[in-house]
PDB file of C-alpha atoms in Angstrom:
ATOM      1  CA  MET K   1       4.005 -23.216  15.738  1.00  0.00           C
ATOM      2  CA  PRO K   2       0.177 -22.448  15.832  1.00  0.00           C
ATOM      3  CA  VAL K   3      -2.761 -25.062  16.435  1.00  0.00           C
ATOM      4  CA  LYS K   4      -5.989 -24.321  16.327  1.00  0.00           C
ATOM      5  CA  VAL K   5      -8.442 -26.185  18.777  1.00  0.00           C
ATOM      6  CA  LEU K   6      -8.895 -29.107  16.660  1.00  0.00           C
ATOM      7  CA  ALA K   7     -12.765 -29.006  16.853  1.00  0.00           C
ATOM      8  CA  LYS K   8     -12.274 -25.770  14.516  1.00  0.00           C
ATOM      9  CA  ALA K   9      -9.448 -26.871  12.654  1.00  0.00           C
ATOM     10  CA  LYS K  10      -9.672 -28.646   8.922  1.00  0.00           C
ATOM     11  CA  THR K  11     -12.915 -27.353   8.458  1.00  0.00           C
ATOM     12  CA  ARG K  12     -12.422 -27.805   4.281  1.00  0.00           C
ATOM     13  CA  MET K  13     -11.952 -31.352   5.002  1.00  0.00           C
ATOM     14  CA  SER K  14     -14.777 -31.654   6.384  1.00  0.00           C
ATOM     15  CA  ALA K  15     -16.665 -34.028   4.201  1.00  0.00           C
ATOM     16  CA  ALA K  16     -13.587 -36.115   3.189  1.00  0.00           C
ATOM     17  CA  ALA K  17     -12.484 -36.636   6.541  1.00  0.00           C
ATOM     18  CA  GLY K  18     -16.199 -37.222   8.084  1.00  0.00           C
ATOM     19  CA  PRO K  19     -15.647 -38.342  11.862  1.00  0.00           C
ATOM     20  CA  HIS K  20     -12.036 -38.262  10.957  1.00  0.00           C
ATOM     21  CA  ARG K  21     -11.167 -34.751  11.415  1.00  0.00           C
ATOM     22  CA  ALA K  22     -10.359 -34.052  14.750  1.00  0.00           C
ATOM     23  CA  ALA K  23      -8.006 -37.355  14.607  1.00  0.00           C
ATOM     24  CA  LEU K  24      -6.907 -35.996  11.166  1.00  0.00           C
ATOM     25  CA  ALA K  25      -5.580 -32.158  11.971  1.00  0.00           C
ATOM     26  CA  LEU K  26      -4.166 -33.617  14.962  1.00  0.00           C
ATOM     27  CA  ALA K  27      -2.293 -35.941  12.831  1.00  0.00           C
ATOM     28  CA  VAL K  28      -0.731 -33.730  10.679  1.00  0.00           C
ATOM     29  CA  ALA K  29       0.383 -31.159  13.300  1.00  0.00           C
ATOM     30  CA  ALA K  30       2.529 -33.778  15.005  1.00  0.00           C
ATOM     31  CA  ASP K  31       3.518 -34.993  11.965  1.00  0.00           C
ATOM     32  CA  THR K  32       4.778 -31.222  11.212  1.00  0.00           C
ATOM     33  CA  VAL K  33       6.479 -31.312  15.359  1.00  0.00           C
ATOM     34  CA  ALA K  34       8.239 -35.115  14.996  1.00  0.00           C
ATOM     35  CA  ALA K  35       9.877 -33.578  12.129  1.00  0.00           C
ATOM     36  CA  ALA K  36      10.407 -30.181  12.874  1.00  0.00           C
ATOM     37  CA  LEU K  37      12.423 -31.687  16.009  1.00  0.00           C
ATOM     38  CA  ARG K  38      14.633 -33.642  14.167  1.00  0.00           C
ATOM     39  CA  CYS K  39      15.564 -31.311  12.199  1.00  0.00           C
ATOM     40  CA  ALA K  40      19.214 -29.838  13.099  1.00  0.00           C
ATOM     41  CA  ARG K  41      18.641 -26.461  13.218  1.00  0.00           C
ATOM     42  CA  VAL K  42      15.629 -26.259  15.393  1.00  0.00           C
ATOM     43  CA  ARG K  43      17.012 -26.090  18.539  1.00  0.00           C
ATOM     44  CA  ASP K  44      12.776 -25.842  20.188  1.00  0.00           C
ATOM     45  CA  VAL K  45       9.531 -26.354  18.880  1.00  0.00           C
ATOM     46  CA  ILE K  46       7.092 -24.122  20.601  1.00  0.00           C
ATOM     47  CA  VAL K  47       3.778 -24.676  20.498  1.00  0.00           C
ATOM     48  CA  VAL K  48       0.767 -22.202  20.792  1.00  0.00           C
ATOM     49  CA  THR K  49      -2.359 -23.874  21.648  1.00  0.00           C
ATOM     50  CA  ASP K  50      -5.720 -23.882  23.775  1.00  0.00           C
ATOM     51  CA  ASP K  51      -6.807 -27.229  23.158  1.00  0.00           C
ATOM     52  CA  PRO K  52      -5.547 -29.521  26.409  1.00  0.00           C
ATOM     53  CA  LEU K  53      -5.430 -32.916  23.688  1.00  0.00           C
ATOM     54  CA  PRO K  54      -2.877 -31.542  21.364  1.00  0.00           C
ATOM     55  CA  ALA K  55      -1.002 -29.768  23.916  1.00  0.00           C
ATOM     56  CA  ALA K  56      -0.477 -33.294  25.598  1.00  0.00           C
ATOM     57  CA  GLU K  57       0.360 -35.150  22.659  1.00  0.00           C
ATOM     58  CA  LEU K  58       2.895 -32.567  21.178  1.00  0.00           C
ATOM     59  CA  ALA K  59       4.549 -31.831  24.129  1.00  0.00           C
ATOM     60  CA  ALA K  60       4.654 -36.237  24.679  1.00  0.00           C
ATOM     61  CA  LEU K  61       6.794 -35.768  21.000  1.00  0.00           C
ATOM     62  CA  GLY K  62       9.299 -33.045  22.889  1.00  0.00           C
ATOM     63  CA  ALA K  63       7.332 -29.261  22.144  1.00  0.00           C
ATOM     64  CA  ARG K  64       7.178 -27.192  24.667  1.00  0.00           C
ATOM     65  CA  ILE K  65       3.517 -25.840  25.060  1.00  0.00           C
ATOM     66  CA  VAL K  66       2.404 -21.863  24.800  1.00  0.00           C
ATOM     67  CA  PRO K  67      -0.903 -20.790  25.742  1.00  0.00           C
ATOM     68  CA  ASP K  68      -2.888 -18.603  23.251  1.00  0.00           C
ATOM     69  CA  GLU K  69      -3.015 -15.733  26.265  1.00  0.00           C
ATOM     70  CA  PRO K  70      -3.587 -12.908  23.606  1.00  0.00           C
ATOM     71  CA  ASP K  71      -6.741 -14.759  22.103  1.00  0.00           C
ATOM     72  CA  ALA K  72      -6.523 -12.515  19.449  1.00  0.00           C
ATOM     73  CA  GLY K  73      -5.711 -14.274  15.845  1.00  0.00           C
ATOM     74  CA  LEU K  74      -3.361 -15.898  14.433  1.00  0.00           C
ATOM     75  CA  ASN K  75      -0.374 -13.436  14.124  1.00  0.00           C
ATOM     76  CA  PRO K  76      -0.530 -12.273  18.018  1.00  0.00           C
ATOM     77  CA  ALA K  77      -0.620 -16.036  18.892  1.00  0.00           C
ATOM     78  CA  LEU K  78       2.723 -15.777  16.392  1.00  0.00           C
ATOM     79  CA  VAL K  79       4.121 -13.447  18.162  1.00  0.00           C
ATOM     80  CA  HIS K  80       3.277 -14.440  21.483  1.00  0.00           C
ATOM     81  CA  GLY K  81       5.262 -17.343  21.201  1.00  0.00           C
ATOM     82  CA  ALA K  82       7.998 -16.279  19.878  1.00  0.00           C
ATOM     83  CA  GLY K  83       8.563 -13.871  22.735  1.00  0.00           C
ATOM     84  CA  ARG K  84       8.701 -16.651  24.890  1.00  0.00           C
ATOM     85  CA  GLY K  85      11.058 -18.008  22.795  1.00  0.00           C
ATOM     86  CA  ARG K  86      13.379 -15.184  22.431  1.00  0.00           C
ATOM     87  CA  GLU K  87      12.487 -15.079  26.133  1.00  0.00           C
ATOM     88  CA  TRP K  88      14.247 -18.532  26.596  1.00  0.00           C
ATOM     89  CA  PHE K  89      16.945 -18.616  23.500  1.00  0.00           C
ATOM     90  CA  PRO K  90      17.393 -14.891  23.524  1.00  0.00           C
ATOM     91  CA  HIS K  91      20.629 -15.610  20.282  1.00  0.00           C
ATOM     92  CA  THR K  92      18.900 -17.181  18.638  1.00  0.00           C
ATOM     93  CA  GLY K  93      16.262 -16.432  15.505  1.00  0.00           C
ATOM     94  CA  VAL K  94      12.763 -17.304  15.699  1.00  0.00           C
ATOM     95  CA  GLY K  95       9.832 -18.473  12.925  1.00  0.00           C
ATOM     96  CA  ALA K  96       6.888 -19.432  12.386  1.00  0.00           C
ATOM     97  CA  LEU K  97       6.196 -22.220  10.755  1.00  0.00           C
ATOM     98  CA  SER K  98       2.678 -23.696  10.155  1.00  0.00           C
ATOM     99  CA  ALA K  99       1.558 -26.905  11.626  1.00  0.00           C
ATOM    100  CA  ASP K 100      -0.205 -28.315   8.763  1.00  0.00           C
ATOM    101  CA  LEU K 101       3.200 -30.065   6.463  1.00  0.00           C
ATOM    102  CA  PRO K 102       2.896 -33.588   7.295  1.00  0.00           C
ATOM    103  CA  ALA K 103       4.961 -34.254   4.194  1.00  0.00           C
ATOM    104  CA  LEU K 104       7.598 -32.130   6.123  1.00  0.00           C
ATOM    105  CA  ARG K 105      11.273 -33.426   5.932  1.00  0.00           C
ATOM    106  CA  PRO K 106      13.803 -32.405   8.281  1.00  0.00           C
ATOM    107  CA  ASP K 107      16.564 -32.047   5.529  1.00  0.00           C
ATOM    108  CA  GLU K 108      14.648 -29.838   3.521  1.00  0.00           C
ATOM    109  CA  LEU K 109      13.650 -27.540   6.590  1.00  0.00           C
ATOM    110  CA  ALA K 110      17.161 -27.069   7.291  1.00  0.00           C
ATOM    111  CA  ARG K 111      18.123 -26.317   3.878  1.00  0.00           C
ATOM    112  CA  VAL K 112      15.231 -23.522   4.507  1.00  0.00           C
ATOM    113  CA  LEU K 113      16.989 -22.261   7.674  1.00  0.00           C
ATOM    114  CA  ASP K 114      20.102 -22.377   6.687  1.00  0.00           C
ATOM    115  CA  ALA K 115      18.764 -19.911   3.637  1.00  0.00           C
ATOM    116  CA  ALA K 116      16.728 -17.649   5.920  1.00  0.00           C
ATOM    117  CA  ALA K 117      19.444 -16.953   8.792  1.00  0.00           C
ATOM    118  CA  ARG K 118      21.259 -14.609   6.200  1.00  0.00           C
ATOM    119  CA  ALA K 119      18.451 -12.237   5.502  1.00  0.00           C
ATOM    120  CA  PRO K 120      16.966 -10.496   8.457  1.00  0.00           C
ATOM    121  CA  GLU K 121      13.464 -11.758   7.584  1.00  0.00           C
ATOM    122  CA  ALA K 122      12.390 -14.504   5.332  1.00  0.00           C
ATOM    123  CA  PHE K 123      10.051 -16.690   4.209  1.00  0.00           C
ATOM    124  CA  VAL K 124       8.898 -19.347   2.060  1.00  0.00           C
ATOM    125  CA  PRO K 125       5.314 -19.376   0.390  1.00  0.00           C
ATOM    126  CA  ASP K 126       2.982 -22.345   0.249  1.00  0.00           C
ATOM    127  CA  ALA K 127       2.640 -24.627  -2.868  1.00  0.00           C
ATOM    128  CA  ALA K 128      -0.485 -23.045  -4.391  1.00  0.00           C
ATOM    129  CA  GLY K 129       1.747 -19.789  -4.167  1.00  0.00           C
ATOM    130  CA  ILE K 130      -0.547 -17.959  -2.024  1.00  0.00           C
ATOM    131  CA  GLY K 131      -0.189 -18.647   1.618  1.00  0.00           C
ATOM    132  CA  THR K 132       2.812 -19.117   3.508  1.00  0.00           C
ATOM    133  CA  THR K 133       4.412 -21.850   5.698  1.00  0.00           C
ATOM    134  CA  LEU K 134       7.549 -20.120   7.033  1.00  0.00           C
ATOM    135  CA  TYR K 135       8.492 -16.730   8.002  1.00  0.00           C
ATOM    136  CA  THR K 136      11.867 -16.199  10.018  1.00  0.00           C
ATOM    137  CA  ALA K 137      13.129 -13.275  12.083  1.00  0.00           C
ATOM    138  CA  ARG K 138      16.804 -13.030  12.733  1.00  0.00           C
ATOM    139  CA  PRO K 139      17.922 -12.484  16.342  1.00  0.00           C
ATOM    140  CA  GLY K 140      17.220  -8.591  16.812  1.00  0.00           C
ATOM    141  CA  VAL K 141      14.961  -8.049  14.087  1.00  0.00           C
ATOM    142  CA  PRO K 142      11.692  -7.402  15.051  1.00  0.00           C
ATOM    143  CA  PHE K 143       9.087 -10.621  14.543  1.00  0.00           C
ATOM    144  CA  SER K 144       6.477  -9.786  12.176  1.00  0.00           C
ATOM    145  CA  PRO K 145       4.206 -12.350  10.440  1.00  0.00           C
ATOM    146  CA  ALA K 146       1.506 -11.305   7.941  1.00  0.00           C
ATOM    147  CA  PHE K 147       0.209 -14.749   7.918  1.00  0.00           C
ATOM    148  CA  GLY K 148      -3.683 -15.104   6.538  1.00  0.00           C
ATOM    149  CA  GLY K 149      -5.169 -13.933   2.836  1.00  0.00           C
ATOM    150  CA  ASP K 150      -2.366 -13.435   0.078  1.00  0.00           C
ATOM    151  CA  SER K 151       0.461 -13.967   3.095  1.00  0.00           C
ATOM    152  CA  ARG K 152       3.124 -14.662   0.248  1.00  0.00           C
ATOM    153  CA  ALA K 153       1.830 -10.381  -1.051  1.00  0.00           C
ATOM    154  CA  ALA K 154       1.773  -9.378   2.145  1.00  0.00           C
ATOM    155  CA  HIS K 155       5.600 -10.758   3.601  1.00  0.00           C
ATOM    156  CA  ARG K 156       6.919  -8.908   0.555  1.00  0.00           C
ATOM    157  CA  ALA K 157       5.206  -6.391   0.928  1.00  0.00           C
ATOM    158  CA  ARG K 158       7.285  -6.031   3.831  1.00  0.00           C
ATOM    159  CA  GLY K 159       9.893  -6.917   2.519  1.00  0.00           C
ATOM    160  CA  ALA K 160      11.115  -9.962   3.537  1.00  0.00           C
ATOM    161  CA  ARG K 161      13.372 -12.688   1.696  1.00  0.00           C
ATOM    162  CA  GLU K 162      11.156 -14.795  -0.288  1.00  0.00           C
ATOM    163  CA  LEU K 163      12.815 -18.111  -0.389  1.00  0.00           C
ATOM    164  CA  LEU K 164      11.912 -20.759  -3.253  1.00  0.00           C
ATOM    165  CA  LEU K 165      15.039 -23.416  -2.989  1.00  0.00           C
ATOM    166  CA  PRO K 166      14.631 -26.131  -5.466  1.00  0.00           C
ATOM    167  CA  GLY K 167      13.991 -29.361  -3.724  1.00  0.00           C
ATOM    168  CA  THR K 168      11.961 -28.418  -0.868  1.00  0.00           C
ATOM    169  CA  ASP K 169       9.013 -28.957  -1.863  1.00  0.00           C
ATOM    170  CA  SER K 170       7.730 -30.706   1.894  1.00  0.00           C
ATOM    171  CA  VAL K 171       8.131 -26.950   3.030  1.00  0.00           C
ATOM    172  CA  ARG K 172       5.899 -25.632   1.060  1.00  0.00           C
ATOM    173  CA  ARG K 173       3.112 -28.030   1.061  1.00  0.00           C
ATOM    174  CA  ASP K 174       0.517 -27.706   3.513  1.00  0.00           C
ATOM    175  CA  VAL K 175      -2.794 -29.167   3.818  1.00  0.00           C
ATOM    176  CA  ASP K 176      -6.246 -27.452   3.874  1.00  0.00           C
ATOM    177  CA  THR K 177      -8.322 -29.285   1.240  1.00  0.00           C
ATOM    178  CA  PRO K 178      -9.064 -33.100  -0.321  1.00  0.00           C
ATOM    179  CA  ASP K 179      -6.647 -32.203  -2.951  1.00  0.00           C
ATOM    180  CA  ASP K 180      -3.476 -30.455  -0.379  1.00  0.00           C
ATOM    181  CA  LEU K 181      -4.004 -34.360   1.395  1.00  0.00           C
ATOM    182  CA  ARG K 182      -3.626 -36.715  -1.975  1.00  0.00           C
ATOM    183  CA  ALA K 183      -0.307 -33.978  -2.739  1.00  0.00           C
ATOM    184  CA  ALA K 184       1.501 -34.491   0.854  1.00  0.00           C
ATOM    185  CA  LEU K 185       0.856 -38.245   0.216  1.00  0.00           C
ATOM    186  CA  ALA K 186       2.152 -38.493  -2.703  1.00  0.00           C
ATOM    187  CA  LEU K 187       5.424 -36.913  -1.084  1.00  0.00           C
ATOM    188  CA  GLY K 188       5.101 -38.576   1.404  1.00  0.00           C
ATOM    189  CA  THR K 189       3.533 -38.086   5.288  1.00  0.00           C
ATOM    190  CA  GLY K 190       4.602 -39.345   8.497  1.00  0.00           C
ATOM    191  CA  PRO K 191       3.150 -41.965   9.844  1.00  0.00           C
ATOM    192  CA  ARG K 192       0.239 -40.446  12.608  1.00  0.00           C
ATOM    193  CA  THR K 193      -1.345 -38.711   8.864  1.00  0.00           C
ATOM    194  CA  ALA K 194      -0.796 -41.598   6.994  1.00  0.00           C
ATOM    195  CA  ALA K 195      -2.350 -43.815   8.999  1.00  0.00           C
ATOM    196  CA  VAL K 196      -5.772 -41.606   9.744  1.00  0.00           C
ATOM    197  CA  ALA K 197      -5.718 -40.789   5.606  1.00  0.00           C
ATOM    198  CA  ALA K 198      -6.064 -44.250   5.248  1.00  0.00           C
ATOM    199  CA  LEU K 199      -9.288 -44.459   7.221  1.00  0.00           C
ATOM    200  CA  LEU K 200     -10.954 -42.383   4.651  1.00  0.00           C
ATOM    201  CA  PRO K 201     -13.052 -43.596   1.815  1.00  0.00           C
ATOM    202  CA  HIS K 202     -10.866 -41.802  -0.562  1.00  0.00           C
ATOM    203  CA  PHE K 203      -7.693 -42.228   0.448  1.00  0.00           C
ATOM    204  CA  ALA K 204      -6.916 -45.748   0.713  1.00  0.00           C
ATOM    205  CA  PRO K 205      -3.254 -46.482   1.171  1.00  0.00           C
ATOM    206  CA  SER K 206      -0.832 -46.682  -1.858  1.00  0.00           C
ATOM    207  CA  ALA K 207       2.957 -47.115  -2.470  1.00  0.00           C
ATOM    208  CA  GLY K 208       4.472 -44.233  -1.111  1.00  0.00           C
ATOM    209  CA  HIS K 209       2.357 -42.637   1.476  1.00  0.00           C
ATOM    210  CA  GLY K 210       3.907 -42.921   4.515  1.00  0.00           C
ATOM    211  CA  ARG K 211       7.806 -42.192   5.784  1.00  0.00           C
ATOM    212  CA  GLY K 212       7.878 -44.980   8.356  1.00  0.00           C
TER     213      GLY K 212
END
């Protein structure tokens, strides 16, 4: 799971989040990590980051922290993290999960990972149908993520199986914009995201905004 340096994270939320932008980015990542760790199909969560604040917070939740040693962009960072995972757990499949899925449900992630295990490579498109929120590779299969830009098309072109399972909206609901955050809050985010959103002028708390 990649986590940006907070000073550079969630820039499209700048106007809506104001001084809370970094806190929102950290809250979203923490809720994502916490949900992933509760998923029965997830053996470990490896976070690739060079920011000491999320490194400490996410490690406290139970994630393993790996520095971005390649320092060459998102996909090399993901390959590096997956490589460490394969060193630690050589007979386990690996996956790259977006760090901005604050409404993630462990049971929905489990269903997706069960389906992903049936294909050498698989991916889940984001809610907009352009990007990707999850990419997986089975043991022994080269790990070749293609995040960035139109990654849905890029993963399809590489032969990865697209997974569009009903009832797995939380796995697709990434948050980059104010409208994305509203949609995630409507699904029900984790408590950290809900708490920060409650501080934002245009995201007043309402029923269903948190999962507790």
